[in-house]
Amino acid sequence: MQSSAVGLGASNKTPVVEDARLAGLAWERLPDPKPQLAVQFYFPSGQDQIVYLGPHAPHLTPKEIELLHGIWLELSNEVAPDEIHHHDVVHFALEQLQRDMRNSRRREVIGNLRQHLYKIRNRRVPVLGARRE
């Protein structure tokens, strides 16, 4: 399936992250098969920001890649001689998170996620058009 792109002028009334969230919710309501879609927001300054809707590969920072590799290295020693790849670690972690969110640990998971987001808030690269408190 070919990817499509839509260009929009960035709103001066709502942050891009909110516009992108709303676009993503609208994309989720499309009938299957859903198109791969990117929304490019244009700012009066000439800058732009692309947001991918629906399932897509995440952008991993060097710190996240280093964390993944360290976990992979530790686990590969534990499960040897079984073969394990970095994507196996990601898949396992995501399934574990999904299980935790479906059982009695959901509140704990959400609380831990909120703490993580608060902790990294000032380290994030500012999103164009986002409003900081």
mmCIF file with all atom_site columns, C-alpha atoms in Angstrom:
data_model
loop_
_atom_site.group_PDB
_atom_site.id
_atom_site.type_symbol
_atom_site.label_atom_id
_atom_site.label_alt_id
_atom_site.label_comp_id
_atom_site.label_asym_id
_atom_site.label_entity_id
_atom_site.label_seq_id
_atom_site.pdbx_PDB_ins_code
_atom_site.Cartn_x
_atom_site.Cartn_y
_atom_site.Cartn_z
_atom_site.occupancy
_atom_site.B_iso_or_equiv
_atom_site.pdbx_formal_charge
_atom_site.auth_seq_id
_atom_site.auth_comp_id
_atom_site.auth_asym_id
_atom_site.auth_atom_id
_atom_site.pdbx_PDB_model_num
ATOM 1   C CA . MET A 1 1   ? 0.000   0.000   0.000  1.00 0.00 ? 1   MET A CA 1
ATOM 2   C CA . GLN A 1 2   ? 1.331   3.437   -0.921 1.00 0.00 ? 2   GLN A CA 1
ATOM 3   C CA . SER A 1 3   ? 1.582   6.154   1.693  1.00 0.00 ? 3   SER A CA 1
ATOM 4   C CA . SER A 1 4   ? -0.367  9.384   1.225  1.00 0.00 ? 4   SER A CA 1
ATOM 5   C CA . ALA A 1 5   ? 0.404   12.810  2.619  1.00 0.00 ? 5   ALA A CA 1
ATOM 6   C CA . VAL A 1 6   ? -1.894  15.677  3.550  1.00 0.00 ? 6   VAL A CA 1
ATOM 7   C CA . GLY A 1 7   ? -0.654  19.211  4.117  1.00 0.00 ? 7   GLY A CA 1
ATOM 8   C CA . LEU A 1 8   ? -2.323  21.551  6.603  1.00 0.00 ? 8   LEU A CA 1
ATOM 9   C CA . GLY A 1 9   ? -1.637  24.986  7.960  1.00 0.00 ? 9   GLY A CA 1
ATOM 10  C CA . ALA A 1 10  ? -0.862  24.819  11.676 1.00 0.00 ? 10  ALA A CA 1
ATOM 11  C CA . SER A 1 11  ? -3.561  26.341  13.857 1.00 0.00 ? 11  SER A CA 1
ATOM 12  C CA . ASN A 1 12  ? -2.658  29.293  16.038 1.00 0.00 ? 12  ASN A CA 1
ATOM 13  C CA . LYS A 1 13  ? -5.444  28.281  18.444 1.00 0.00 ? 13  LYS A CA 1
ATOM 14  C CA . THR A 1 14  ? -4.571  24.649  19.205 1.00 0.00 ? 14  THR A CA 1
ATOM 15  C CA . PRO A 1 15  ? -1.212  22.917  19.643 1.00 0.00 ? 15  PRO A CA 1
ATOM 16  C CA . VAL A 1 16  ? -0.087  20.642  16.816 1.00 0.00 ? 16  VAL A CA 1
ATOM 17  C CA . VAL A 1 17  ? -0.007  17.676  19.196 1.00 0.00 ? 17  VAL A CA 1
ATOM 18  C CA . GLU A 1 18  ? -3.747  18.128  19.812 1.00 0.00 ? 18  GLU A CA 1
ATOM 19  C CA . ASP A 1 19  ? -4.525  18.570  16.103 1.00 0.00 ? 19  ASP A CA 1
ATOM 20  C CA . ALA A 1 20  ? -2.458  15.430  15.384 1.00 0.00 ? 20  ALA A CA 1
ATOM 21  C CA . ARG A 1 21  ? -4.290  13.499  18.114 1.00 0.00 ? 21  ARG A CA 1
ATOM 22  C CA . LEU A 1 22  ? -7.664  14.469  16.638 1.00 0.00 ? 22  LEU A CA 1
ATOM 23  C CA . ALA A 1 23  ? -6.488  13.556  13.121 1.00 0.00 ? 23  ALA A CA 1
ATOM 24  C CA . GLY A 1 24  ? -5.343  10.179  14.468 1.00 0.00 ? 24  GLY A CA 1
ATOM 25  C CA . LEU A 1 25  ? -8.727  9.538   16.073 1.00 0.00 ? 25  LEU A CA 1
ATOM 26  C CA . ALA A 1 26  ? -10.448 10.380  12.769 1.00 0.00 ? 26  ALA A CA 1
ATOM 27  C CA . TRP A 1 27  ? -8.033  8.037   10.942 1.00 0.00 ? 27  TRP A CA 1
ATOM 28  C CA . GLU A 1 28  ? -8.959  5.220   13.356 1.00 0.00 ? 28  GLU A CA 1
ATOM 29  C CA . ARG A 1 29  ? -12.632 5.594   12.314 1.00 0.00 ? 29  ARG A CA 1
ATOM 30  C CA . LEU A 1 30  ? -11.840 5.033   8.620  1.00 0.00 ? 30  LEU A CA 1
ATOM 31  C CA . PRO A 1 31  ? -13.003 1.714   7.164  1.00 0.00 ? 31  PRO A CA 1
ATOM 32  C CA . ASP A 1 32  ? -10.433 -1.017  6.568  1.00 0.00 ? 32  ASP A CA 1
ATOM 33  C CA . PRO A 1 33  ? -8.121  -1.144  4.807  1.00 0.00 ? 33  PRO A CA 1
ATOM 34  C CA . LYS A 1 34  ? -6.923  2.172   6.203  1.00 0.00 ? 34  LYS A CA 1
ATOM 35  C CA . PRO A 1 35  ? -4.422  4.106   4.088  1.00 0.00 ? 35  PRO A CA 1
ATOM 36  C CA . GLN A 1 36  ? -0.950  4.863   5.383  1.00 0.00 ? 36  GLN A CA 1
ATOM 37  C CA . LEU A 1 37  ? -1.157  8.583   5.988  1.00 0.00 ? 37  LEU A CA 1
ATOM 38  C CA . ALA A 1 38  ? 1.175   11.374  6.989  1.00 0.00 ? 38  ALA A CA 1
ATOM 39  C CA . VAL A 1 39  ? -0.055  14.844  7.935  1.00 0.00 ? 39  VAL A CA 1
ATOM 40  C CA . GLN A 1 40  ? 2.371   17.680  7.358  1.00 0.00 ? 40  GLN A CA 1
ATOM 41  C CA . PHE A 1 41  ? 1.663   20.811  9.392  1.00 0.00 ? 41  PHE A CA 1
ATOM 42  C CA . TYR A 1 42  ? 3.040   24.064  7.950  1.00 0.00 ? 42  TYR A CA 1
ATOM 43  C CA . PHE A 1 43  ? 3.885   27.021  10.191 1.00 0.00 ? 43  PHE A CA 1
ATOM 44  C CA . PRO A 1 44  ? 4.010   30.721  9.229  1.00 0.00 ? 44  PRO A CA 1
ATOM 45  C CA . SER A 1 45  ? 7.742   30.638  10.086 1.00 0.00 ? 45  SER A CA 1
ATOM 46  C CA . GLY A 1 46  ? 8.303   28.279  7.143  1.00 0.00 ? 46  GLY A CA 1
ATOM 47  C CA . GLN A 1 47  ? 8.951   25.279  9.389  1.00 0.00 ? 47  GLN A CA 1
ATOM 48  C CA . ASP A 1 48  ? 6.898   22.135  9.141  1.00 0.00 ? 48  ASP A CA 1
ATOM 49  C CA . GLN A 1 49  ? 6.212   19.021  11.166 1.00 0.00 ? 49  GLN A CA 1
ATOM 50  C CA . ILE A 1 50  ? 5.150   15.609  9.905  1.00 0.00 ? 50  ILE A CA 1
ATOM 51  C CA . VAL A 1 51  ? 2.888   13.351  11.967 1.00 0.00 ? 51  VAL A CA 1
ATOM 52  C CA . TYR A 1 52  ? 2.258   9.753   10.919 1.00 0.00 ? 52  TYR A CA 1
ATOM 53  C CA . LEU A 1 53  ? -1.225  8.390   11.557 1.00 0.00 ? 53  LEU A CA 1
ATOM 54  C CA . GLY A 1 54  ? -1.959  4.829   12.522 1.00 0.00 ? 54  GLY A CA 1
ATOM 55  C CA . PRO A 1 55  ? 0.588   2.055   12.972 1.00 0.00 ? 55  PRO A CA 1
ATOM 56  C CA . HIS A 1 56  ? 4.135   3.102   12.120 1.00 0.00 ? 56  HIS A CA 1
ATOM 57  C CA . ALA A 1 57  ? 7.656   2.406   13.290 1.00 0.00 ? 57  ALA A CA 1
ATOM 58  C CA . PRO A 1 58  ? 8.600   4.706   16.161 1.00 0.00 ? 58  PRO A CA 1
ATOM 59  C CA . HIS A 1 59  ? 11.585  7.004   16.050 1.00 0.00 ? 59  HIS A CA 1
ATOM 60  C CA . LEU A 1 60  ? 13.968  5.699   18.696 1.00 0.00 ? 60  LEU A CA 1
ATOM 61  C CA . THR A 1 61  ? 16.512  8.021   20.264 1.00 0.00 ? 61  THR A CA 1
ATOM 62  C CA . PRO A 1 62  ? 20.102  6.884   20.769 1.00 0.00 ? 62  PRO A CA 1
ATOM 63  C CA . LYS A 1 63  ? 19.331  6.580   24.498 1.00 0.00 ? 63  LYS A CA 1
ATOM 64  C CA . GLU A 1 64  ? 16.387  4.249   23.801 1.00 0.00 ? 64  GLU A CA 1
ATOM 65  C CA . ILE A 1 65  ? 18.450  2.154   21.406 1.00 0.00 ? 65  ILE A CA 1
ATOM 66  C CA . GLU A 1 66  ? 21.195  1.884   24.030 1.00 0.00 ? 66  GLU A CA 1
ATOM 67  C CA . LEU A 1 67  ? 18.612  0.832   26.636 1.00 0.00 ? 67  LEU A CA 1
ATOM 68  C CA . LEU A 1 68  ? 17.168  -1.785  24.280 1.00 0.00 ? 68  LEU A CA 1
ATOM 69  C CA . HIS A 1 69  ? 20.622  -3.125  23.452 1.00 0.00 ? 69  HIS A CA 1
ATOM 70  C CA . GLY A 1 70  ? 21.576  -3.369  27.136 1.00 0.00 ? 70  GLY A CA 1
ATOM 71  C CA . ILE A 1 71  ? 18.410  -5.316  27.938 1.00 0.00 ? 71  ILE A CA 1
ATOM 72  C CA . TRP A 1 72  ? 18.964  -7.530  24.877 1.00 0.00 ? 72  TRP A CA 1
ATOM 73  C CA . LEU A 1 73  ? 22.550  -8.231  25.952 1.00 0.00 ? 73  LEU A CA 1
ATOM 74  C CA . GLU A 1 74  ? 21.497  -9.174  29.481 1.00 0.00 ? 74  GLU A CA 1
ATOM 75  C CA . LEU A 1 75  ? 18.634  -11.369 28.272 1.00 0.00 ? 75  LEU A CA 1
ATOM 76  C CA . SER A 1 76  ? 20.694  -13.016 25.540 1.00 0.00 ? 76  SER A CA 1
ATOM 77  C CA . ASN A 1 77  ? 23.114  -14.228 28.216 1.00 0.00 ? 77  ASN A CA 1
ATOM 78  C CA . GLU A 1 78  ? 20.222  -15.567 30.283 1.00 0.00 ? 78  GLU A CA 1
ATOM 79  C CA . VAL A 1 79  ? 18.463  -17.482 27.502 1.00 0.00 ? 79  VAL A CA 1
ATOM 80  C CA . ALA A 1 80  ? 21.582  -18.770 25.676 1.00 0.00 ? 80  ALA A CA 1
ATOM 81  C CA . PRO A 1 81  ? 21.844  -20.925 23.637 1.00 0.00 ? 81  PRO A CA 1
ATOM 82  C CA . ASP A 1 82  ? 18.358  -19.827 22.460 1.00 0.00 ? 82  ASP A CA 1
ATOM 83  C CA . GLU A 1 83  ? 18.445  -17.147 19.760 1.00 0.00 ? 83  GLU A CA 1
ATOM 84  C CA . ILE A 1 84  ? 17.069  -13.725 20.698 1.00 0.00 ? 84  ILE A CA 1
ATOM 85  C CA . HIS A 1 85  ? 16.935  -10.519 18.671 1.00 0.00 ? 85  HIS A CA 1
ATOM 86  C CA . HIS A 1 86  ? 16.305  -6.902  19.634 1.00 0.00 ? 86  HIS A CA 1
ATOM 87  C CA . HIS A 1 87  ? 12.811  -7.081  18.101 1.00 0.00 ? 87  HIS A CA 1
ATOM 88  C CA . ASP A 1 88  ? 12.095  -10.101 20.358 1.00 0.00 ? 88  ASP A CA 1
ATOM 89  C CA . VAL A 1 89  ? 12.794  -7.927  23.404 1.00 0.00 ? 89  VAL A CA 1
ATOM 90  C CA . VAL A 1 90  ? 10.504  -5.190  22.084 1.00 0.00 ? 90  VAL A CA 1
ATOM 91  C CA . HIS A 1 91  ? 7.750   -7.693  21.251 1.00 0.00 ? 91  HIS A CA 1
ATOM 92  C CA . PHE A 1 92  ? 8.020   -9.364  24.662 1.00 0.00 ? 92  PHE A CA 1
ATOM 93  C CA . ALA A 1 93  ? 7.985   -6.012  26.490 1.00 0.00 ? 93  ALA A CA 1
ATOM 94  C CA . LEU A 1 94  ? 4.950   -4.796  24.566 1.00 0.00 ? 94  LEU A CA 1
ATOM 95  C CA . GLU A 1 95  ? 3.013   -7.992  25.212 1.00 0.00 ? 95  GLU A CA 1
ATOM 96  C CA . GLN A 1 96  ? 3.920   -7.778  28.911 1.00 0.00 ? 96  GLN A CA 1
ATOM 97  C CA . LEU A 1 97  ? 2.734   -4.157  29.034 1.00 0.00 ? 97  LEU A CA 1
ATOM 98  C CA . GLN A 1 98  ? -0.482  -5.117  27.259 1.00 0.00 ? 98  GLN A CA 1
ATOM 99  C CA . ARG A 1 99  ? -1.131  -7.924  29.790 1.00 0.00 ? 99  ARG A CA 1
ATOM 100 C CA . ASP A 1 100 ? -0.465  -5.555  32.695 1.00 0.00 ? 100 ASP A CA 1
ATOM 101 C CA . MET A 1 101 ? -2.897  -3.015  31.261 1.00 0.00 ? 101 MET A CA 1
ATOM 102 C CA . ARG A 1 102 ? -5.623  -5.663  30.932 1.00 0.00 ? 102 ARG A CA 1
ATOM 103 C CA . ASN A 1 103 ? -5.415  -6.909  34.491 1.00 0.00 ? 103 ASN A CA 1
ATOM 104 C CA . SER A 1 104 ? -5.427  -5.354  37.950 1.00 0.00 ? 104 SER A CA 1
ATOM 105 C CA . ARG A 1 105 ? -2.131  -3.507  37.294 1.00 0.00 ? 105 ARG A CA 1
ATOM 106 C CA . ARG A 1 106 ? -3.660  -1.008  34.836 1.00 0.00 ? 106 ARG A CA 1
ATOM 107 C CA . ARG A 1 107 ? -3.747  1.864   37.337 1.00 0.00 ? 107 ARG A CA 1
ATOM 108 C CA . GLU A 1 108 ? -0.149  1.178   38.334 1.00 0.00 ? 108 GLU A CA 1
ATOM 109 C CA . VAL A 1 109 ? 0.965   1.132   34.673 1.00 0.00 ? 109 VAL A CA 1
ATOM 110 C CA . ILE A 1 110 ? -0.809  4.422   33.911 1.00 0.00 ? 110 ILE A CA 1
ATOM 111 C CA . GLY A 1 111 ? 0.640   6.008   37.067 1.00 0.00 ? 111 GLY A CA 1
ATOM 112 C CA . ASN A 1 112 ? 4.142   4.862   36.153 1.00 0.00 ? 112 ASN A CA 1
ATOM 113 C CA . LEU A 1 113 ? 3.696   6.186   32.607 1.00 0.00 ? 113 LEU A CA 1
ATOM 114 C CA . ARG A 1 114 ? 2.554   9.571   33.929 1.00 0.00 ? 114 ARG A CA 1
ATOM 115 C CA . GLN A 1 115 ? 5.634   9.702   36.201 1.00 0.00 ? 115 GLN A CA 1
ATOM 116 C CA . HIS A 1 116 ? 7.879   8.844   33.253 1.00 0.00 ? 116 HIS A CA 1
ATOM 117 C CA . LEU A 1 117 ? 6.299   11.518  31.042 1.00 0.00 ? 117 LEU A CA 1
ATOM 118 C CA . TYR A 1 118 ? 6.672   14.099  33.816 1.00 0.00 ? 118 TYR A CA 1
ATOM 119 C CA . LYS A 1 119 ? 10.302  13.125  34.375 1.00 0.00 ? 119 LYS A CA 1
ATOM 120 C CA . ILE A 1 120 ? 11.250  13.452  30.687 1.00 0.00 ? 120 ILE A CA 1
ATOM 121 C CA . ARG A 1 121 ? 9.082   16.465  29.902 1.00 0.00 ? 121 ARG A CA 1
ATOM 122 C CA . ASN A 1 122 ? 11.953  18.939  29.995 1.00 0.00 ? 122 ASN A CA 1
ATOM 123 C CA . ARG A 1 123 ? 14.265  16.673  27.966 1.00 0.00 ? 123 ARG A CA 1
ATOM 124 C CA . ARG A 1 124 ? 11.907  16.374  25.016 1.00 0.00 ? 124 ARG A CA 1
ATOM 125 C CA . VAL A 1 125 ? 12.656  18.251  21.836 1.00 0.00 ? 125 VAL A CA 1
ATOM 126 C CA . PRO A 1 126 ? 10.001  20.959  21.712 1.00 0.00 ? 126 PRO A CA 1
ATOM 127 C CA . VAL A 1 127 ? 7.197   20.170  19.292 1.00 0.00 ? 127 VAL A CA 1
ATOM 128 C CA . LEU A 1 128 ? 6.418   23.030  16.956 1.00 0.00 ? 128 LEU A CA 1
ATOM 129 C CA . GLY A 1 129 ? 3.175   24.682  17.901 1.00 0.00 ? 129 GLY A CA 1
ATOM 130 C CA . ALA A 1 130 ? 3.028   22.943  21.299 1.00 0.00 ? 130 ALA A CA 1
ATOM 131 C CA . ARG A 1 131 ? 2.204   25.038  24.301 1.00 0.00 ? 131 ARG A CA 1
ATOM 132 C CA . ARG A 1 132 ? 4.282   24.582  27.452 1.00 0.00 ? 132 ARG A CA 1
ATOM 133 C CA . GLU A 1 133 ? 2.812   25.199  30.873 1.00 0.00 ? 133 GLU A CA 1
#
